[in-house]
Coordinates of C-alpha atoms in Angstrom, one line a residue:
Chain A
M117 CA -13.0 14.4 26.2
N118 CA -11.0 11.3 25.3
V119 CA -10.2 11.0 21.7
I120 CA -8.2 7.8 22.0
E121 CA -9.1 4.9 24.4
L122 CA -7.2 1.6 24.5
K123 CA -8.1 -1.2 26.8
Q124 CA -5.9 -4.3 27.1
L125 CA -5.0 -4.0 23.4
T126 CA -2.9 -7.0 22.3
K127 CA -1.3 -8.1 19.1
T128 CA 0.5 -11.3 18.6
Y129 CA 2.2 -12.3 15.4
R130 CA 3.0 -15.8 14.3
V131 CA 6.4 -15.8 12.7
Y132 CA 7.9 -18.5 10.6
Q133 CA 11.3 -19.6 12.0
K134 CA 13.6 -20.2 9.1
K135 CA 16.5 -22.5 9.9
E136 CA 19.9 -22.0 8.4
G137 CA 21.1 -24.0 5.4
L138 CA 19.7 -25.5 2.3
L139 CA 18.6 -28.9 3.8
A140 CA 16.8 -27.2 6.6
S141 CA 15.1 -24.9 4.1
L142 CA 13.9 -27.9 2.2
G143 CA 12.6 -29.4 5.4
G144 CA 10.8 -26.1 6.0
L145 CA 8.7 -26.8 2.9
F146 CA 6.9 -29.6 4.8
Q147 CA 7.2 -28.9 8.4
R148 CA 7.4 -25.4 9.7
E149 CA 8.3 -24.0 13.1
Y150 CA 6.4 -20.9 14.3
R151 CA 7.1 -18.6 17.1
D152 CA 4.6 -16.2 18.7
V153 CA 5.8 -12.6 18.8
N154 CA 3.9 -10.5 21.3
A155 CA 4.3 -7.1 19.7
V156 CA 1.7 -5.4 21.9
R157 CA 0.8 -6.9 25.3
G158 CA -2.3 -5.5 26.9
I159 CA -1.9 -1.8 26.5
D160 CA -4.2 0.6 28.4
L161 CA -4.1 4.2 27.3
T162 CA -6.3 7.3 27.0
V163 CA -5.5 10.4 25.1
A164 CA -7.5 13.6 25.5
K165 CA -8.4 16.0 22.6
G166 CA -5.5 18.3 21.7
E167 CA -2.8 16.3 23.4
F168 CA 0.6 15.8 21.8
V169 CA 1.9 12.5 23.1
A170 CA 5.3 10.9 22.3
F171 CA 5.7 7.1 22.1
L172 CA 9.2 6.2 23.1
G173 CA 10.7 2.7 23.0
P174 CA 13.5 0.7 21.6
N175 CA 13.2 -0.9 18.1
G176 CA 10.6 -3.7 18.2
A177 CA 8.9 -2.3 21.3
G178 CA 5.5 -2.2 19.7
K179 CA 5.2 1.5 18.9
T180 CA 4.6 1.2 15.2
T181 CA 2.3 -1.8 15.8
T182 CA 0.2 0.3 18.1
L183 CA -0.1 3.0 15.5
K184 CA -1.0 0.5 12.9
L185 CA -3.8 -0.9 15.1
L186 CA -5.1 2.6 15.8
S187 CA -5.1 3.3 12.0
G188 CA -7.0 0.2 11.3
V189 CA -4.2 -1.2 9.1
I190 CA -4.1 -4.5 11.2
N191 CA -6.5 -6.3 13.4
P192 CA -5.7 -6.9 17.1
T193 CA -5.5 -10.3 18.7
S194 CA -7.6 -9.1 21.6
G195 CA -8.6 -6.0 23.5
T196 CA -10.5 -2.9 22.4
A197 CA -9.7 0.5 21.0
Q198 CA -11.8 3.5 20.1
V199 CA -10.6 6.6 18.3
L200 CA -13.0 9.5 17.9
G201 CA -15.7 6.9 18.9
Y202 CA -14.8 4.5 16.1
V203 CA -13.3 1.1 16.2
P204 CA -10.3 1.6 13.9
W205 CA -10.1 -1.9 12.3
E206 CA -13.7 -1.7 11.2
R207 CA -12.3 0.7 8.6
K208 CA -15.3 3.0 8.4
N209 CA -14.9 5.7 5.8
A210 CA -16.3 8.2 8.3
Y211 CA -13.3 7.4 10.5
R212 CA -10.8 7.3 7.7
R213 CA -11.8 10.9 6.7
R214 CA -10.9 12.1 10.2
F215 CA -7.4 10.9 10.9
A216 CA -4.0 10.5 9.1
L217 CA -0.9 8.4 9.4
V218 CA 2.5 9.5 8.3
M219 CA 5.3 7.0 8.2
G220 CA 8.8 8.3 7.9
Q221 CA 10.1 5.2 6.2
K222 CA 7.3 4.8 3.6
N223 CA 5.9 7.1 1.0
Q224 CA 2.5 7.4 -0.4
L225 CA 3.0 10.1 -3.1
W226 CA 3.3 9.1 -6.7
W227 CA 7.0 8.7 -7.3
D228 CA 7.3 9.9 -10.8
L229 CA 4.8 12.8 -10.6
P230 CA 4.9 16.2 -9.0
A231 CA 3.3 16.2 -5.5
N232 CA 0.6 18.5 -6.8
E233 CA -0.9 15.6 -8.8
S234 CA -1.1 13.3 -5.8
Y235 CA -2.7 16.1 -3.8
R236 CA -5.4 16.5 -6.5
L237 CA -6.2 12.9 -6.1
H238 CA -6.4 13.3 -2.3
Q239 CA -8.8 16.1 -2.9
Q240 CA -11.1 13.8 -4.7
I241 CA -10.8 10.8 -2.4
Y242 CA -11.5 13.0 0.6
R243 CA -14.0 15.2 -1.2
I244 CA -12.3 18.4 -0.1
E245 CA -14.1 21.5 -1.3
P246 CA -12.0 23.3 -3.9
A247 CA -11.8 26.6 -2.0
E248 CA -10.8 24.8 1.2
F249 CA -8.3 22.6 -0.7
T250 CA -6.6 25.7 -2.2
R251 CA -6.6 27.5 1.2
T252 CA -5.1 24.5 3.1
L253 CA -2.6 23.7 0.5
D254 CA -1.5 27.3 0.4
E255 CA -1.2 27.5 4.2
L256 CA 0.8 24.2 4.5
T257 CA 3.2 24.9 1.6
G258 CA 3.8 28.3 3.1
L259 CA 4.5 27.0 6.6
L260 CA 6.9 24.4 5.3
G261 CA 8.4 26.6 2.6
V262 CA 7.9 24.2 -0.3
R263 CA 5.5 26.2 -2.5
E264 CA 8.0 26.2 -5.4
L265 CA 8.5 22.5 -5.3
L266 CA 4.9 21.5 -5.9
R267 CA 5.5 21.0 -9.6
Q268 CA 8.7 19.0 -9.3
P269 CA 8.5 15.2 -9.6
V270 CA 8.7 13.6 -6.2
R271 CA 11.7 11.4 -7.1
E272 CA 13.7 14.5 -7.7
L273 CA 13.1 15.9 -4.2
S274 CA 15.6 15.6 -1.3
L275 CA 14.6 13.4 1.6
G276 CA 13.7 16.4 3.7
E277 CA 11.6 17.9 1.0
R278 CA 9.8 14.7 0.3
M279 CA 9.0 14.3 4.0
K280 CA 7.4 17.7 4.0
M281 CA 5.4 16.8 1.0
E282 CA 4.2 13.6 2.7
L283 CA 3.2 15.7 5.7
I284 CA 1.1 18.0 3.5
A285 CA -0.5 15.0 1.9
A286 CA -1.5 13.7 5.3
L287 CA -2.8 17.1 6.5
L288 CA -4.8 18.2 3.4
H289 CA -8.1 16.9 4.8
S290 CA -7.5 18.6 8.2
P291 CA -7.4 15.4 10.3
E292 CA -8.5 15.6 13.9
V293 CA -6.1 12.8 14.9
L294 CA -2.6 12.5 13.5
F295 CA -0.3 9.5 13.9
L296 CA 3.3 10.3 13.2
D297 CA 5.7 7.3 12.9
E298 CA 9.3 8.6 13.0
P299 CA 8.6 11.6 10.8
T300 CA 12.1 13.0 11.1
I301 CA 14.0 9.7 10.5
G302 CA 17.0 10.2 8.3
L303 CA 16.7 13.9 8.0
D304 CA 19.6 16.3 8.5
V305 CA 19.6 18.6 11.6
I306 CA 18.1 21.6 9.7
A307 CA 15.3 19.6 8.1
Q308 CA 14.6 17.9 11.5
H309 CA 14.3 21.4 13.0
N310 CA 12.0 22.6 10.3
V311 CA 9.7 19.7 10.5
R312 CA 9.6 20.0 14.3
Q313 CA 8.8 23.7 14.2
F314 CA 6.1 23.1 11.7
L315 CA 4.5 20.4 13.8
K316 CA 4.6 22.6 16.9
Q317 CA 3.0 25.5 15.2
Y318 CA 0.4 23.4 13.4
Q319 CA -0.6 21.6 16.6
L320 CA -0.8 24.9 18.5
E321 CA -3.2 26.4 15.9
R322 CA -5.4 23.5 15.2
Q323 CA -5.4 21.6 18.5
T324 CA -5.0 18.3 16.6
T325 CA -4.5 15.2 18.7
I326 CA -1.1 13.8 17.8
L327 CA 0.7 10.6 18.7
L328 CA 4.3 10.7 17.7
T329 CA 7.0 8.0 17.7
S330 CA 10.6 9.1 17.4
H331 CA 14.1 8.1 18.3
Y332 CA 15.2 11.7 18.5
M333 CA 14.9 13.0 22.0
K334 CA 15.0 16.5 20.6
D335 CA 11.7 15.9 18.8
V336 CA 10.1 14.7 22.0
A337 CA 11.5 17.5 24.2
A338 CA 10.4 20.2 21.7
L339 CA 6.9 18.9 21.0
C340 CA 5.4 16.7 23.7
E341 CA 4.4 17.3 27.2
R342 CA 3.4 13.8 27.7
V343 CA 5.6 10.8 27.1
V344 CA 4.6 7.1 27.0
V345 CA 7.5 4.7 27.2
I346 CA 6.8 1.3 25.7
A347 CA 9.1 -1.7 26.0
H348 CA 8.3 -5.3 25.0
G349 CA 4.8 -4.4 24.1
Q350 CA 4.0 -2.9 27.5
I351 CA 3.7 0.6 28.9
E352 CA 6.6 1.2 31.3
Y353 CA 6.0 4.9 32.0
D354 CA 3.3 7.4 31.2
G355 CA 3.7 11.0 32.3
S356 CA 5.7 14.2 31.7
L357 CA 9.2 14.2 30.2
A358 CA 10.6 15.8 33.4
G359 CA 8.9 13.0 35.4
I360 CA 11.1 10.4 33.7
L361 CA 14.1 11.9 35.3
D362 CA 12.6 12.0 38.7
R363 CA 11.4 8.4 38.4
F364 CA 14.1 6.6 36.6
S365 CA 17.3 8.7 37.2
G366 CA 18.7 8.1 40.7
H367 CA 21.5 10.6 40.4
K368 CA 22.6 14.1 39.4
I369 CA 25.7 15.2 37.6
V370 CA 27.9 17.6 39.7
T371 CA 30.7 19.5 38.0
L372 CA 33.3 21.2 40.3
A373 CA 36.1 23.6 39.4
F374 CA 38.7 23.7 42.2
T375 CA 41.0 26.6 42.9
E376 CA 44.4 26.2 41.2
N377 CA 46.4 23.2 42.7
Q378 CA 43.8 22.7 45.3
M379 CA 42.2 19.6 43.8
P380 CA 41.9 16.8 46.3
P381 CA 43.7 13.5 45.4
D382 CA 40.7 11.3 46.2
L383 CA 37.1 12.3 45.5
T384 CA 35.5 8.8 45.5
P385 CA 33.9 9.2 49.0
F386 CA 31.7 11.9 47.4
G387 CA 30.5 10.1 44.4
E388 CA 31.4 8.2 41.2
I389 CA 34.0 10.1 39.1
L390 CA 33.0 10.5 35.5
E391 CA 35.6 12.8 34.1
V392 CA 38.8 14.5 35.4
L393 CA 40.2 17.5 33.6
P394 CA 42.1 19.4 36.3
P395 CA 41.1 21.6 37.9
K396 CA 37.6 20.4 36.8
V397 CA 35.9 17.2 37.9
K398 CA 32.6 15.7 36.9
L399 CA 30.9 13.5 39.5
R400 CA 27.8 11.3 39.6
I401 CA 26.1 11.6 43.0
D402 CA 23.0 9.9 44.3
R403 CA 20.0 12.2 44.0
N404 CA 19.0 12.0 47.7
V405 CA 22.5 12.8 49.1
V406 CA 23.5 15.6 46.7
A407 CA 23.0 18.4 49.2
E408 CA 24.8 16.6 51.9
K409 CA 27.8 15.6 49.8
L410 CA 28.0 19.0 48.2
A411 CA 28.0 20.8 51.6
S412 CA 30.8 18.7 53.0
L413 CA 32.8 19.1 49.7
L414 CA 32.5 22.9 49.9
S415 CA 33.4 23.0 53.6
Q416 CA 36.5 20.8 53.1
H417 CA 37.9 22.2 49.8
S418 CA 38.4 25.4 48.0
V419 CA 36.0 25.4 45.1
E420 CA 35.6 28.2 42.5
D421 CA 32.6 27.0 40.6
V422 CA 29.8 24.4 40.9
S423 CA 27.1 23.2 38.6
V424 CA 24.4 20.6 39.4
E425 CA 22.7 19.1 36.3
E426 CA 20.2 16.3 35.4
P427 CA 21.8 13.5 33.5
P428 CA 21.2 13.6 29.7
L429 CA 17.7 12.4 28.8
E430 CA 19.0 9.9 26.2
E431 CA 21.0 8.2 28.9
V432 CA 18.1 7.9 31.3
I433 CA 15.7 6.6 28.6
A434 CA 18.4 4.1 27.4
D435 CA 18.6 3.0 31.0
V436 CA 14.8 2.5 31.2
F437 CA 14.9 0.4 28.1
S438 CA 17.7 -1.8 29.2
R439 CA 16.1 -2.2 32.6
A440 CA 12.9 -3.4 30.9
T441 CA 14.9 -5.8 28.9
R442 CA 16.7 -7.2 32.0
S443 CA 13.4 -7.6 33.9
K444 CA 11.9 -9.5 30.9
E445 CA 14.9 -11.8 30.7
A446 CA 14.8 -12.4 34.4
Chain B
M8 CA -15.2 18.8 5.0
S9 CA -17.8 17.1 3.0
E10 CA -19.1 13.8 4.4
Q11 CA -20.0 12.6 1.0
Q12 CA -18.5 9.5 -0.6
P13 CA -15.9 10.1 -3.3
V14 CA -17.2 10.0 -6.9
L15 CA -15.5 6.9 -8.2
V16 CA -15.6 7.9 -11.8
R17 CA -13.9 11.2 -11.1
V18 CA -11.2 9.4 -9.0
F19 CA -10.7 6.9 -11.8
L20 CA -10.3 9.7 -14.4
T21 CA -7.7 11.3 -12.2
F22 CA -5.9 8.0 -11.9
A23 CA -6.0 7.6 -15.7
R24 CA -4.8 11.2 -16.1
N25 CA -1.9 10.8 -13.7
S26 CA -0.9 7.5 -15.4
L27 CA -0.9 9.3 -18.7
V28 CA 1.2 12.2 -17.4
R29 CA 3.6 9.6 -15.9
E30 CA 3.9 7.7 -19.2
M31 CA 4.5 10.9 -21.1
T32 CA 7.4 11.6 -18.8
F33 CA 9.1 8.5 -20.1
R34 CA 8.0 9.0 -23.8
T35 CA 10.6 6.7 -25.4
N36 CA 9.7 3.9 -23.0
F37 CA 6.0 4.4 -23.9
F38 CA 6.7 4.2 -27.7
I39 CA 8.9 1.1 -27.3
Q40 CA 6.1 -0.6 -25.3
C41 CA 3.6 0.3 -28.0
V42 CA 5.8 -1.0 -30.8
S43 CA 6.7 -4.2 -29.0
A44 CA 3.0 -4.9 -28.3
I45 CA 2.0 -4.3 -31.9
S46 CA 4.9 -6.4 -33.2
W47 CA 3.7 -9.3 -31.0
T48 CA 0.2 -8.9 -32.3
L49 CA 1.3 -8.8 -35.9
M50 CA 3.3 -12.0 -35.4
N51 CA 0.3 -13.6 -33.9
L52 CA -1.7 -12.6 -36.9
G53 CA 0.9 -14.0 -39.3
F54 CA 1.0 -17.3 -37.4
Y55 CA -2.8 -17.8 -37.9
L56 CA -2.6 -16.7 -41.6
I57 CA -0.1 -19.5 -42.1
I58 CA -2.4 -22.0 -40.3
F59 CA -5.3 -21.0 -42.5
H60 CA -3.1 -21.3 -45.6
H61 CA -2.4 -24.9 -44.6
L62 CA -6.1 -25.5 -43.8
N63 CA -7.0 -24.4 -47.4
R64 CA -10.4 -23.0 -46.7
K65 CA -11.4 -25.5 -44.1
P66 CA -12.5 -24.3 -40.7
L67 CA -10.4 -24.5 -37.6
A68 CA -12.3 -27.5 -36.2
D69 CA -14.3 -29.7 -38.5
G70 CA -17.8 -28.5 -39.0
S71 CA -17.4 -25.6 -36.6
G72 CA -17.6 -22.8 -39.1
W73 CA -14.5 -21.0 -37.8
Q74 CA -13.0 -20.1 -41.1
Q75 CA -10.4 -17.4 -41.7
N76 CA -12.7 -14.3 -41.5
E77 CA -14.7 -15.7 -38.6
F78 CA -11.5 -16.4 -36.8
F79 CA -10.3 -12.9 -37.5
V80 CA -13.3 -11.7 -35.5
F81 CA -12.4 -14.1 -32.8
L82 CA -8.7 -13.1 -32.8
A83 CA -9.7 -9.4 -32.8
T84 CA -11.9 -10.0 -29.8
T85 CA -9.0 -11.7 -28.0
W86 CA -6.8 -8.7 -28.6
I87 CA -9.5 -6.3 -27.5
V88 CA -10.4 -8.1 -24.2
F89 CA -6.8 -8.8 -23.3
S90 CA -5.6 -5.3 -24.1
I91 CA -8.3 -3.9 -21.8
V92 CA -7.2 -6.2 -19.0
Q93 CA -3.5 -5.4 -19.7
A94 CA -4.2 -1.6 -19.6
F95 CA -6.5 -1.3 -16.7
F96 CA -6.0 -4.3 -14.4
M97 CA -2.6 -6.0 -15.0
P98 CA -0.5 -3.1 -13.6
N99 CA -2.7 -2.8 -10.5
V100 CA -2.9 -6.5 -9.7
Q101 CA 0.9 -6.9 -10.1
E102 CA 1.4 -3.8 -7.9
F103 CA -1.0 -5.3 -5.3
S104 CA 1.2 -8.4 -4.8
E105 CA 4.1 -6.1 -4.4
L106 CA 2.3 -3.9 -1.9
I107 CA 1.5 -6.9 0.2
R108 CA 5.1 -8.1 0.2
T109 CA 6.6 -4.7 1.1
G110 CA 3.9 -3.7 3.6
N111 CA 3.0 -0.6 1.6
L112 CA -0.6 -1.7 1.4
D113 CA -0.9 0.1 4.7
F114 CA -1.6 3.4 3.0
V115 CA -4.4 1.9 0.9
F116 CA -6.3 1.1 4.1
L117 CA -6.2 4.7 5.3
K118 CA -8.2 6.2 2.4
P119 CA -11.9 6.8 2.8
I120 CA -12.7 4.9 -0.4
D121 CA -13.5 1.3 -1.3
T122 CA -10.2 -0.6 -0.9
Q123 CA -10.8 -2.9 -3.8
F124 CA -11.5 0.0 -6.1
L125 CA -8.4 1.8 -5.0
I126 CA -6.2 -1.3 -5.6
S127 CA -7.9 -2.2 -8.9
F128 CA -7.8 1.1 -10.7
A129 CA -4.9 3.1 -9.3
K130 CA -2.8 2.8 -12.5
V131 CA -3.5 2.6 -16.2
D132 CA -0.9 1.1 -18.7
W133 CA -1.9 3.3 -21.7
S134 CA 0.6 1.6 -24.0
A135 CA -1.3 -1.7 -23.7
L136 CA -4.2 0.0 -25.6
A137 CA -2.1 -0.1 -28.8
N138 CA -3.4 -3.6 -29.1
F139 CA -6.9 -2.4 -28.5
V140 CA -6.6 -0.2 -31.7
M141 CA -5.1 -3.2 -33.5
G142 CA -8.1 -5.3 -32.4
I143 CA -10.6 -2.8 -33.6
L144 CA -8.8 -2.7 -37.0
L145 CA -8.8 -6.4 -37.4
L146 CA -12.4 -6.6 -36.2
T147 CA -13.5 -4.1 -38.8
V148 CA -11.7 -6.1 -41.5
G149 CA -13.1 -9.4 -40.4
V150 CA -16.7 -8.1 -40.1
W151 CA -16.5 -6.2 -43.4
R152 CA -15.3 -9.3 -45.2
L153 CA -18.0 -11.4 -43.7
T154 CA -20.8 -9.0 -44.6
T155 CA -19.5 -8.6 -48.2
Q156 CA -18.7 -12.2 -49.0
S157 CA -20.7 -13.6 -51.9
N158 CA -21.5 -16.9 -50.3
N159 CA -24.0 -16.5 -47.4
P160 CA -23.1 -12.9 -46.3
L161 CA -23.4 -11.9 -42.7
S162 CA -26.2 -9.5 -41.8
L163 CA -25.4 -7.3 -38.8
N164 CA -27.8 -5.3 -36.7
L165 CA -27.4 -2.9 -33.8
A166 CA -28.5 -5.5 -31.2
N167 CA -25.5 -7.8 -32.2
V168 CA -23.1 -5.0 -31.9
L169 CA -24.4 -3.9 -28.5
L170 CA -24.5 -7.5 -27.3
Y171 CA -20.9 -7.9 -28.5
W172 CA -19.6 -5.1 -26.3
F173 CA -21.8 -6.2 -23.4
Y174 CA -20.1 -9.6 -23.5
V175 CA -16.7 -8.1 -24.0
A176 CA -17.4 -6.3 -20.7
C177 CA -18.4 -9.6 -19.2
G178 CA -15.2 -11.3 -20.4
V179 CA -13.1 -8.5 -18.9
T180 CA -14.9 -8.8 -15.6
I181 CA -14.3 -12.6 -15.5
L182 CA -10.6 -12.1 -16.2
Y183 CA -10.4 -9.3 -13.6
S184 CA -12.1 -11.4 -11.0
L185 CA -9.8 -14.3 -11.6
M186 CA -6.8 -12.0 -11.4
I187 CA -7.7 -10.2 -8.2
S188 CA -8.5 -13.5 -6.5
L189 CA -5.1 -14.9 -7.5
A190 CA -3.4 -11.8 -6.3
A191 CA -5.3 -11.7 -3.0
T192 CA -3.8 -15.1 -2.2
S193 CA -0.4 -13.4 -1.8
I194 CA -1.7 -12.1 1.6
W195 CA -1.8 -15.7 2.8
L196 CA 1.3 -16.9 0.9
G197 CA 3.5 -13.9 1.6
R198 CA 4.7 -14.1 -1.9
N199 CA 3.1 -15.4 -5.0
Q200 CA 5.5 -15.3 -7.9
S201 CA 3.6 -18.0 -9.9
L202 CA 0.8 -15.5 -10.2
Y203 CA 1.8 -14.3 -13.7
D204 CA 2.7 -17.8 -14.9
F205 CA -0.5 -19.3 -13.7
W206 CA -2.4 -16.5 -15.3
F207 CA -0.7 -17.1 -18.6
Y208 CA -1.3 -20.9 -18.6
I209 CA -4.9 -20.5 -17.8
T210 CA -5.8 -17.7 -20.1
N211 CA -4.1 -19.5 -23.0
F212 CA -7.1 -21.8 -23.1
S213 CA -9.4 -19.0 -23.8
R214 CA -7.7 -17.9 -27.0
Y215 CA -9.3 -20.6 -29.2
P216 CA -12.8 -21.4 -30.3
M217 CA -14.3 -23.9 -27.8
E218 CA -15.2 -26.4 -30.6
I219 CA -11.5 -27.4 -30.6
Y220 CA -12.1 -29.0 -27.2
A221 CA -15.2 -30.9 -28.3
R222 CA -13.3 -34.1 -28.9
S223 CA -13.0 -37.2 -26.6
W224 CA -10.9 -36.2 -23.5
G225 CA -11.1 -32.6 -24.7
W226 CA -14.5 -32.4 -23.2
S227 CA -13.1 -32.5 -19.7
L228 CA -11.0 -29.5 -20.5
W229 CA -14.1 -27.8 -22.0
G230 CA -16.1 -28.6 -18.8
L231 CA -13.4 -27.4 -16.5
F232 CA -12.8 -24.1 -18.3
T233 CA -16.5 -23.4 -18.9
F234 CA -18.0 -24.2 -15.5
V235 CA -15.2 -24.3 -12.9
I236 CA -12.9 -21.5 -14.2
P237 CA -15.1 -20.0 -16.9
I238 CA -12.2 -18.8 -19.0
L239 CA -13.6 -20.3 -22.2
I240 CA -16.6 -18.0 -22.4
V241 CA -14.5 -14.9 -22.2
I242 CA -13.8 -14.6 -25.9
N243 CA -16.1 -17.3 -27.3
V244 CA -19.4 -15.7 -26.4
P245 CA -18.8 -12.2 -27.8
A246 CA -16.9 -13.4 -30.8
R247 CA -19.7 -15.9 -31.6
I248 CA -22.4 -13.2 -31.4
L249 CA -20.6 -11.1 -34.0
A250 CA -19.2 -13.7 -36.3
R251 CA -21.9 -16.3 -36.0
P252 CA -19.7 -19.1 -37.4
L253 CA -22.1 -21.9 -37.0
R254 CA -25.7 -22.0 -38.3
P255 CA -27.7 -23.6 -37.0
E256 CA -25.9 -23.4 -33.6
G257 CA -25.3 -26.4 -31.5
P258 CA -27.4 -27.0 -28.4
W259 CA -24.9 -25.4 -26.0
L260 CA -23.6 -22.7 -28.2
G261 CA -26.5 -20.3 -28.5
L262 CA -28.9 -18.9 -25.9
P263 CA -27.9 -21.2 -23.0
L264 CA -24.3 -20.3 -23.2
S265 CA -25.0 -16.6 -23.5
G266 CA -27.2 -16.8 -20.4
F267 CA -24.6 -18.8 -18.6
A268 CA -22.0 -16.2 -19.4
I269 CA -24.0 -13.5 -17.5
L270 CA -24.5 -15.9 -14.5
A271 CA -20.8 -16.8 -14.6
T272 CA -19.7 -13.1 -14.6
L273 CA -21.9 -12.3 -11.6
V274 CA -20.7 -15.4 -9.7
C275 CA -17.0 -14.6 -10.5
L276 CA -17.4 -11.0 -9.4
V277 CA -19.1 -12.0 -6.1
I278 CA -16.6 -14.7 -5.3
S279 CA -13.6 -12.5 -6.1
R280 CA -15.0 -9.7 -3.9
R281 CA -15.4 -12.2 -1.1
V282 CA -11.9 -13.7 -1.5
F283 CA -10.5 -10.1 -1.5
S284 CA -12.2 -9.0 1.7
L285 CA -11.4 -12.2 3.4
A286 CA -7.7 -11.9 2.4
L287 CA -7.6 -8.3 3.7
Q288 CA -8.7 -9.5 7.1
S289 CA -5.5 -11.5 7.3
Y290 CA -3.2 -8.7 6.2
R291 CA -0.4 -8.3 8.8
S292 CA 1.6 -5.5 7.3
A293 CA 5.4 -5.6 7.2
S294 CA 8.3 -4.1 9.2
S295 CA 8.1 -0.4 9.7

C-alpha cells in the first residue's frame, strides 16, 4: 500500500532581487525585480507503508520544500500529492493527527518551560487518552534516556537533549508518517549516534513510514534502505544506497603493498595514483577493468597484500551533485 | 487515538496556565511590568483629574453629560477593555508577525486544531491584568458616586450590568479583529513593523466620548471611526450603558447605536476571519 504519492509536484517561489547600494534600494521601493526560483520541479514519487526513505541533495535542492509541501505548510504551484489518502495542503485535522514533522533547525517546545508542559499541551491538542499518553511518554523518554530532564526548562537543555525532546513531542501522538528534516544537524557524534539508534529501533517496532533528509551519510547508511537523490528540484536517483555506487561510481579503490624495495617506479599504466606511502600505493582503477589490471599487476610484480574497496559514499554523492549542477549549467 | 476535536476551552486553560508558570519563572520582571502598567494608569487618571479641575463641573463636551464621575466610568471601561486585549491578544498577535518573518509559523499548521485559535490564544500576558483590577476599582468608585449623588442619582439594575459586560466583550472582539487582520497582512508584506504604531494611532480615537467629534469637520472622523473602522463604539457603547451621561439620549446614541455595535462586531469578526484564512493561503514559509 502506498502511503505517499506525488505526481509532477512543482513549487516555484517568486523572489525579490535586491540590488546593492542605497540608491538601488530606494529604486526598489517603486520598481522591483523578481526572479522565479524553481524549488521543486515535477517530482514523481511513491513511498510504501513502513519504508524509511532518505532524501539526499545539496543545500537548496528542494528537500525541505518537498517536506513542507507534504506537511501542508505550503501550497504547491502545480501537481498533486496524497499522503495517507489526504491532500496535505487542505490541512484537514484528520490528516494532521496522523503525521509529524521534525525540523532540526527549528523548535516547537516552549522555550522557558520544562518539556513536560509542552507535552501536556500536545496531549490536549491531539486528544491523547491519559493512559496512552503516560505509556508513550514513558516509553519514549526511556528509549532516549531523558526521563530525568522532563522537568528542566527547555532553554537549559543541551542541543542534543533538546533535539530528543523535540522528537518526543513529534511522536507523542504515534504518527503513521514522520518527516524528519535534518534531525541530527549540529549534534556531536555521540548524540547523533543516540538519535540514530533511537530512530532505527522506533521504526522497527512501529513500522512508521519515515522520510528523512540529512547531510550525514552515516544517518542514511544506518537507517535507510532506499535513497532518493534530489538536485535542482528534480529526482536524480531513486534506489538502494549500494545502487548509487554501481550507477554513479565508475571506479574502485585498490590498495597494494609491495614486497620491500620491489615497488615499481611507474604505476600509471594501471590506474590513477591517489597516494604513495612506500611500500604502499593507493590506485583508482576503472570498475570494468579492475580484474584485468589487477591480474597483470600481480603477475609482473611481487605484491604482499591487496585490498579492493568501493570509493567513500560521500565522494560519490558529491560527484552526483556536482554532475547535476554541471548538466543544469550546460 | 481519539478522533475527537480538541476541547478549545481546555487547550486555552493550559495555554493560560503555561503562561502563568512562565511569568512566575521571571517573577521580578512580572512585578516590574505590573508596577509600570499601574503607574501609567495612575498618571492617566491624574491627567483627567486636572482637566476636570479646569473644566470646573462642566462636562467634557458641551451638553454631553460626561462629567467627572461619568467619565470615570468611561475611563475605567477603557482600562478594562484594553487590559483584556493586552493580556490575551497583544502578545499573540505580535508573536504572529514574528512567526511569519522567521518561518516558525510552520509548526502552527501541523497541529490538528483551528489555526486562528492556536495563533490567537497561545500566550497570556498576565501582568497586563493589573490594569483590569485598576479598571474595576475605578468603575466601582465611579458608579458608586453616580448612584449616591444627591442631584439626579443613577439607578442601576442587573440588565444594565449584564449589557455592560456584553458590550465590553463586543469591544474586545472588535479590537481583536482589527489586530489580527493587521497582523495577517505581514504574510503579504513580509514585515509589518508599523503594526504597533498604526494600532496605537487608531485606538487613540476610541479613548474619548464620541460627542467630542460631533463638531463641524469632526463629524467625518466620527463617521470614519464608527462605520468604517468601528473603533469608536468599543468603549462608548458599554460606558454609555452604565453611566448614562445624557438624558434624554440623542437620536444616534441610544438603541440604534447599541444595535449597530452588535452588527459591527459580527461583521468585524467575519471579515477578520476571512482576511486571516486568505493570508494563510499565501504563506510561503522561510529558509529551513
